[in-house]
Coordinates of C-alpha atoms in Angstrom, one line a residue:
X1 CA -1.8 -25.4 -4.8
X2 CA 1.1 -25.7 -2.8
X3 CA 2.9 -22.1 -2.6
X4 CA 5.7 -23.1 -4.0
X5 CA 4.6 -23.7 -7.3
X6 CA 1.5 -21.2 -6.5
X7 CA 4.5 -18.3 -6.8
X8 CA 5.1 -19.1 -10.0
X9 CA 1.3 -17.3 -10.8
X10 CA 1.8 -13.9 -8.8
X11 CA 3.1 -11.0 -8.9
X12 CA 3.9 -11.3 -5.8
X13 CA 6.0 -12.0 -3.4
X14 CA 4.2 -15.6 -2.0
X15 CA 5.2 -15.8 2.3
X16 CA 4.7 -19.8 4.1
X17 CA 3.8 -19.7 7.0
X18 CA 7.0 -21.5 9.5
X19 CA 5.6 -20.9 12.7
X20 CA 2.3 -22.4 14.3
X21 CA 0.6 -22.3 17.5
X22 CA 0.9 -26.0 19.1
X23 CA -2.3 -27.5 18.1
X24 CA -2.3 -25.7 14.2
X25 CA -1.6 -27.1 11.0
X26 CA -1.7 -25.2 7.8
X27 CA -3.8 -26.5 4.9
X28 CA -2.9 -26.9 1.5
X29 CA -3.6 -23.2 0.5
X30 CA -5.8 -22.3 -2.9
X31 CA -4.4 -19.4 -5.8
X32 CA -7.3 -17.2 -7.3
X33 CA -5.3 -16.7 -10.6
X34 CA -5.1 -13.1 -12.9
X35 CA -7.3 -13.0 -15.4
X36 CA -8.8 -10.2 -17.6
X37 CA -11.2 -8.0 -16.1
X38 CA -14.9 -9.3 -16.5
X39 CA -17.2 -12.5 -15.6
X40 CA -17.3 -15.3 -17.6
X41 CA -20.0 -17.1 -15.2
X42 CA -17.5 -18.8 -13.3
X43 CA -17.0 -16.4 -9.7
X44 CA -15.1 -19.1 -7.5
X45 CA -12.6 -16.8 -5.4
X46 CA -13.7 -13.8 -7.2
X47 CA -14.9 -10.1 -5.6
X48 CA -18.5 -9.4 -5.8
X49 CA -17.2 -5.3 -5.6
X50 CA -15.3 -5.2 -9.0
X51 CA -14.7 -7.1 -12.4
X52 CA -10.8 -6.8 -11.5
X53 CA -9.6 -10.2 -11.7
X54 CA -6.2 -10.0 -9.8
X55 CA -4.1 -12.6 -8.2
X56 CA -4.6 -14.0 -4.4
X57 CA -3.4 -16.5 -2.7
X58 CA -5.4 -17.9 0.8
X59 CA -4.8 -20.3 2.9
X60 CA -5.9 -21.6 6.4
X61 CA -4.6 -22.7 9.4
X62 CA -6.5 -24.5 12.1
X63 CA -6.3 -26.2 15.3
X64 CA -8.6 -27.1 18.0
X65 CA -11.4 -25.3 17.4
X66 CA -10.0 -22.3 16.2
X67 CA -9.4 -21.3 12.8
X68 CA -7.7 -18.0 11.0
X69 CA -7.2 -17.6 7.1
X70 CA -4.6 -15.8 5.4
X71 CA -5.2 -14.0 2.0
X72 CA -1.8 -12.5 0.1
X73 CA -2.0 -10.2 -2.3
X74 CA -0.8 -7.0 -4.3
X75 CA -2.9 -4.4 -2.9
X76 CA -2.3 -2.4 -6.0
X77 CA -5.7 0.1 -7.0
X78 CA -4.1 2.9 -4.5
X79 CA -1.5 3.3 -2.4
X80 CA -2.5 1.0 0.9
X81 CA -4.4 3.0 3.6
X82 CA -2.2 3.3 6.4
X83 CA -0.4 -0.1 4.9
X84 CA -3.0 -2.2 6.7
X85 CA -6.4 -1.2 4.9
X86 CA -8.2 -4.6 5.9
X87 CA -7.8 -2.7 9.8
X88 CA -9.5 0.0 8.8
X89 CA -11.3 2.3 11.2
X90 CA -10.3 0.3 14.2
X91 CA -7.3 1.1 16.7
X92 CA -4.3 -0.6 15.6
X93 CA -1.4 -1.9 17.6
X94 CA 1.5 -2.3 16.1
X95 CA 4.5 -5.5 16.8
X96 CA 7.9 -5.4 15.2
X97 CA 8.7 -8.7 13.4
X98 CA 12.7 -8.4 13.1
X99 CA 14.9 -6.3 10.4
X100 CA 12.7 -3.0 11.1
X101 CA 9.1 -4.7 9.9
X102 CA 5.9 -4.2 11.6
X103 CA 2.2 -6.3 11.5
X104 CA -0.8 -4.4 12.9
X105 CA -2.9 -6.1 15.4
X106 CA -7.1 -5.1 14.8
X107 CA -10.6 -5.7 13.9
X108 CA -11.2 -6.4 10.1
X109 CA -14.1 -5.7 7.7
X110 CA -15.8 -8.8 9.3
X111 CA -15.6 -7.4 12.5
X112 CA -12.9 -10.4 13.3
X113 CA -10.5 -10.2 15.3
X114 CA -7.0 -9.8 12.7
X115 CA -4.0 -8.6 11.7
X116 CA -1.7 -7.1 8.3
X117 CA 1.3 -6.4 7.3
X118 CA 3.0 -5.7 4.0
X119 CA 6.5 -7.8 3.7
X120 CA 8.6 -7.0 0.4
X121 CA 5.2 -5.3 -1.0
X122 CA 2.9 -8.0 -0.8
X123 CA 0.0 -7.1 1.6
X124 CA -0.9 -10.1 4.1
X125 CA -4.2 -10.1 5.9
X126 CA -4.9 -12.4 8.3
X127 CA -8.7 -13.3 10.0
X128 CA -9.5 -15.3 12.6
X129 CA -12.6 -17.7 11.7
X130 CA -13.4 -19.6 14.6
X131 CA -12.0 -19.2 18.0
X132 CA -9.1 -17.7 20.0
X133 CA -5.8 -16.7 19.1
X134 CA -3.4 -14.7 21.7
X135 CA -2.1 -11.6 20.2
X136 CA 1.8 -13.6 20.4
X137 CA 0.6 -16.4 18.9
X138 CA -0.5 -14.1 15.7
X139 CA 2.7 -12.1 16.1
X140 CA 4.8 -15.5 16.2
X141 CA 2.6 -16.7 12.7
X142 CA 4.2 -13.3 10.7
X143 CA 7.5 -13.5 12.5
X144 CA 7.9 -17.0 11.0
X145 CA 6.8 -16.1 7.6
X146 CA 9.2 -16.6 4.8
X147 CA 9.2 -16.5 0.7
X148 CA 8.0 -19.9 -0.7
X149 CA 10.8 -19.0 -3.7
X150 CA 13.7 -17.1 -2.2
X151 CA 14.6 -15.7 -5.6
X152 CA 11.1 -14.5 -6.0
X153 CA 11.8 -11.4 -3.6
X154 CA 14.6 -9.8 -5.3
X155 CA 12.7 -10.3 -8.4
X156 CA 9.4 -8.5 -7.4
X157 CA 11.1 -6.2 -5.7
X158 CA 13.4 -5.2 -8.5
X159 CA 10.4 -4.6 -10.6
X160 CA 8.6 -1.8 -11.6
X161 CA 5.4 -1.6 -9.9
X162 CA 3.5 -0.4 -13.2
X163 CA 4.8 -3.8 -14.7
X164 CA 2.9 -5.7 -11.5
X165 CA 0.1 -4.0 -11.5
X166 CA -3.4 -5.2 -11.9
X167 CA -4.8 -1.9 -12.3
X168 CA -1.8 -0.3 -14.2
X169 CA -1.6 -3.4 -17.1
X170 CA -5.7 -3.5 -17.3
X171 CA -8.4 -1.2 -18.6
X172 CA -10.7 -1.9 -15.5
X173 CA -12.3 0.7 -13.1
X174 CA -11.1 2.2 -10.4
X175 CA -11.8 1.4 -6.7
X176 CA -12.6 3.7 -4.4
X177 CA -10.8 3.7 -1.4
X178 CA -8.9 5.5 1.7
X179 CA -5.1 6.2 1.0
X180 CA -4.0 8.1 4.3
X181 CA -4.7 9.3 7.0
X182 CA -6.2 12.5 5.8
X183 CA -9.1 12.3 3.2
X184 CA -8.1 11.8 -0.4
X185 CA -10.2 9.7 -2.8
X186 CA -10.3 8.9 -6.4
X187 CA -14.1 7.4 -7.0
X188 CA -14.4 4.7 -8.7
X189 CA -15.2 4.8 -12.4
X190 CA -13.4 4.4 -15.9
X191 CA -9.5 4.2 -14.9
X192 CA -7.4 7.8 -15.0
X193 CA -4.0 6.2 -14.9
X194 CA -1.7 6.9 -17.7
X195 CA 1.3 5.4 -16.6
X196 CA 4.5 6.1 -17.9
X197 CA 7.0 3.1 -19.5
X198 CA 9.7 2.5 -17.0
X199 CA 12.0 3.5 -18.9
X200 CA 11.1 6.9 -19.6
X201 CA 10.5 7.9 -16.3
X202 CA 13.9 9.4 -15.0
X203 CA 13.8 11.4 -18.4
X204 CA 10.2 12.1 -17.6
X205 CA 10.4 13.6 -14.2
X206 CA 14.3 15.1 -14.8
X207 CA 12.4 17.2 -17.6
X208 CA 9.7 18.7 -14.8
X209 CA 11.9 18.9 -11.8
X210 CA 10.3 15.8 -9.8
X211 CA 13.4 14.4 -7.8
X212 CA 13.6 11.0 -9.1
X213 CA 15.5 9.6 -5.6
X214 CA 14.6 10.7 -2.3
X215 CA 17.2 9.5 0.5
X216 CA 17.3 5.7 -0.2
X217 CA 14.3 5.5 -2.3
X218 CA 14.2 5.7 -6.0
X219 CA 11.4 6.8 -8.3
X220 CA 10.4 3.1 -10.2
X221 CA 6.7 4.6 -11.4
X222 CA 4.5 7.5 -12.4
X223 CA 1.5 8.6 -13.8
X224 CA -0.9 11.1 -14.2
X225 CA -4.5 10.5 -12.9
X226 CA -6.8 13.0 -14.7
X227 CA -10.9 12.9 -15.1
X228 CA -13.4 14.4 -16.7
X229 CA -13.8 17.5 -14.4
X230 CA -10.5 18.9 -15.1
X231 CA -8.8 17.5 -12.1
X232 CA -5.5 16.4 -12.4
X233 CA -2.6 15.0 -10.6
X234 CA 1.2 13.2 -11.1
X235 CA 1.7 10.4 -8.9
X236 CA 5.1 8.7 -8.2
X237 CA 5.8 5.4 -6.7
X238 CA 9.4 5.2 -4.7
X239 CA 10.9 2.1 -3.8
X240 CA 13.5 0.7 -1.8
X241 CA 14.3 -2.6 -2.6
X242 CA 17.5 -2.4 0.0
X243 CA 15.3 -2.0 2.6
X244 CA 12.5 -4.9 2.0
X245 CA 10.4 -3.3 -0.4
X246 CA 9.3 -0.1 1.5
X247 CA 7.5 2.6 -0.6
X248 CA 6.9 6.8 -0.7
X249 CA 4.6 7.7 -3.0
X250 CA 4.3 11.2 -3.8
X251 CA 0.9 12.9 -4.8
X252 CA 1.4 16.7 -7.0
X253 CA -1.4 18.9 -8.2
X254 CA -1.4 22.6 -9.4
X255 CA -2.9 24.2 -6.3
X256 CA -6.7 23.2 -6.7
X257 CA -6.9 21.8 -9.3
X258 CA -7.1 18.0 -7.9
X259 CA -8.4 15.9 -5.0
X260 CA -6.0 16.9 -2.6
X261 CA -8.1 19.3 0.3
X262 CA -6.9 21.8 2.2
X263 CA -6.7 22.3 4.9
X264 CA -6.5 18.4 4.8
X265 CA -9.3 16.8 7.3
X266 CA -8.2 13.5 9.0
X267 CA -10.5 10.9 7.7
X268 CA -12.0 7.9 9.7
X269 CA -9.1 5.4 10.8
X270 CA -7.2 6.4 14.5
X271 CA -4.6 8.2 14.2
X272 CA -2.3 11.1 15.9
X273 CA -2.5 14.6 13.4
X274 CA 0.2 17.9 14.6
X275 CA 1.1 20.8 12.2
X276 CA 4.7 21.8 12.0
X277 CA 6.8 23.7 10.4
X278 CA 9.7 22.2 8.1
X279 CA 11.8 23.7 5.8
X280 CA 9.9 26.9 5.8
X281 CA 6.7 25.3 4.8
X282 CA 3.3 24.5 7.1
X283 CA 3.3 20.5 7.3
X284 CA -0.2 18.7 7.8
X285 CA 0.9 15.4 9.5
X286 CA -0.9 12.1 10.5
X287 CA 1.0 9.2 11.3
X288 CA -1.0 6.1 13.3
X289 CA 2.9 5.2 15.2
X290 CA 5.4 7.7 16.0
X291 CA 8.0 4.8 16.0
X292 CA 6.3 2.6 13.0
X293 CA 4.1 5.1 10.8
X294 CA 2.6 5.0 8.9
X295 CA 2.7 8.4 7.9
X296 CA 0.9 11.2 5.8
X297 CA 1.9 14.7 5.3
X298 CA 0.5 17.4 2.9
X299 CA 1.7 21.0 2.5
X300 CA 1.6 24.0 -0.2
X301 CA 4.3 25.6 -1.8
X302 CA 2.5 28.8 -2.6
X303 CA 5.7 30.3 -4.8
X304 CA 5.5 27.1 -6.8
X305 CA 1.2 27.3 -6.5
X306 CA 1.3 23.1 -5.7
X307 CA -0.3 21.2 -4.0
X308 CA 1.5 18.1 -2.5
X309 CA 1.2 15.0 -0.4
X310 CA 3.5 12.0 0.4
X311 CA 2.6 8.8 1.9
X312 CA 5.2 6.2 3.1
X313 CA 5.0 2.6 4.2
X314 CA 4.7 1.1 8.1
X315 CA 8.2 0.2 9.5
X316 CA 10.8 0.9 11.9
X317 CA 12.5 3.1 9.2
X318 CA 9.7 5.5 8.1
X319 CA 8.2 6.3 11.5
X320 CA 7.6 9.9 12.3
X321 CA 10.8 11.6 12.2
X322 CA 12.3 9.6 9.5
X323 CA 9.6 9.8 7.5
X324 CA 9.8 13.9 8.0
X325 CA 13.6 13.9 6.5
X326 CA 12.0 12.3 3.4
X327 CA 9.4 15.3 3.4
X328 CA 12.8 18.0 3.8
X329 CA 14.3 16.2 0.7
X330 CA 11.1 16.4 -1.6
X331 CA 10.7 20.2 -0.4
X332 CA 14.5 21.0 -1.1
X333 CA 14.4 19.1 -4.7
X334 CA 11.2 19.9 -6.1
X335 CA 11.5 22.0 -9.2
X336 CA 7.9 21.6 -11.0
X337 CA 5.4 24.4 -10.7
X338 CA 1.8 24.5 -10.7
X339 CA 2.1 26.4 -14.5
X340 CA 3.3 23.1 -15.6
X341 CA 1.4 22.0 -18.6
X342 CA 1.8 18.3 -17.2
X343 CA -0.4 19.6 -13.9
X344 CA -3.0 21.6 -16.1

């Protein structure tokens, strides 16, 4: 299917590729479409690692004798690892694409050589197949992407991203994956979200003292994750649609009483970790970029006995030290304690 009308099926934001290397031509690209969670016998496209039956879109470009394939999707079961999870555990290098944006040059899953980046929220992995690519000529691909429906971005990004995802609209079970770059993992198993409506979610965190806008971002999701051991935690999704979609999601737990460890240990991706002291708290940081993220920080507020960690997306605007006035703000507006029946 042709993205065009492919975008019409995602909840996300669908890219077209504009610029090739010489020899390359892009094929007509396929869409794995959402359906319920389960098997109905027919597993064309589908993952062989859950019954989660979310939406993707691939599509493959080839010249002489090299190929690459590039899968789009939602990455929407957890925050994204380091916003370029498919990279995982290899040493990325990071390439601004224009307007502040960044795609991380790797080694995937496959061990092939390949890149990600996450443009207006929709994650975009790219793998070479067969042959050689030069580092610009994969740079060049992402810097020439562009939305097949130019009135799709505004309209995913405007969205709440409870109402686009997979794992928020579906009772399917959890993956369990990296978020950070310090260890925090919620195993996989029967789903813990309860997420809130969208519309009661400034009433909702107003009532127990969770800023609902930090700097440019504003709170568009919540929920509390909760399992059968008694751990429990409130998570909130910030967006920015302004600035292209980037995204601060903030992890609270009463102090031990959830996943979050401390002290926090880094967990297996590259990355740069320092401990600093901000706003009269002890900040944990990890960040794989100083200039492009993406970043990690957890600290304790032992007054309000919390836990707390906040993630933010990869881009020019949320490298280290502007991702650090976004911690400042959640420290100076945070009014929920760990006695908080929502945290207990």
């Amino acid at each position: 299917m042709e993205p065009e009308k492919a975008q019409e099926w995602c909840n996300f934001v669908l890219w077209r590729p504009t610029e090739l290397p010489e020899d390359c031509e892009v094929a007509c690209g396929t869409l794995r479409q959402e359906a319920p969670a389960g098997r109905n016998g027919n597993t064309a496209g589908r993952t062989p690692w859950s019954p989660a039956n979310p939406a993707a879109y691939r599509t493959e470009i080839a010249g002489r004798e090299r190929r690459l394939r590039i899968k789009q999707f939602l990455y929407d079961w957890a925050f994204p690892a380091v916003d370029h999870p498919c990279l995982w555990g290899s040493e990325a290098r990071p390439f601004g694409i224009g307007d502040g944006r960044v795609v991380w040059l790797g080694t995937d899953y496959l061990r092939n050589v390949a890149a990600s980046a996450r443009l207006a929220r929709t994650t975009i992995e790219l793998s070479v197949l067969d042959g050689e690519f030069s580092d610009e000529e994969l740079v060049s691909i992402y810097r020439g992407l562009r939305p097949a429906d130019g009135d799709a971005v505004q309209r995913v990004l405007c969205t709440p991203f409870s109402e686009l995802s997979y794992w928020a609209r579906h009772p399917v079970d959890m993956v369990s994956v990296p978020t950070g770059v310090f260890v925090f993992h919620r195993q996989g198993g029967p789903n813990e979200g309860e997420w809130l409506s969208p519309e009661a979610v400034p009433g909702f965190l107003a009532g127990h003292g969770v800023p609902e806008t930090v700097l440019g971002f504003r709170a568009d999701s919540a929920a509390i994750f909760a399992d059968g051991e008694g751990r429990r935690e409130l998570e909130v999704v910030y967006s920015s649609p302004a600035s292209g979609g980037s995204e601060l999601r903030l992890i609270v737990q009463a102090t031990g009483r959830g996943r979050l460890q401390f002290p926090p240990r880094p967990d297996k991706h590259p990355a740069q970790t320092e401990t600093l002291e901000l706003a009269g708290h002890t900040i944990h940081l990890g960040y794989v970029h100083a200039d492009f993220g993406a970043c990690d920080a957890q600290w304790q507020d032992t007054a309000a006995a919390l836990d707390l960690k906040l993630l933010g997306s990869a881009g020019a605007a949320l490298g280290k030290d502007g991702f650090l006035r976004h911690v400042e703000q959640v420290i100076g507006r945070l009014r929920l304690s760990g006695d908080s029946e929502l945290l207990r």
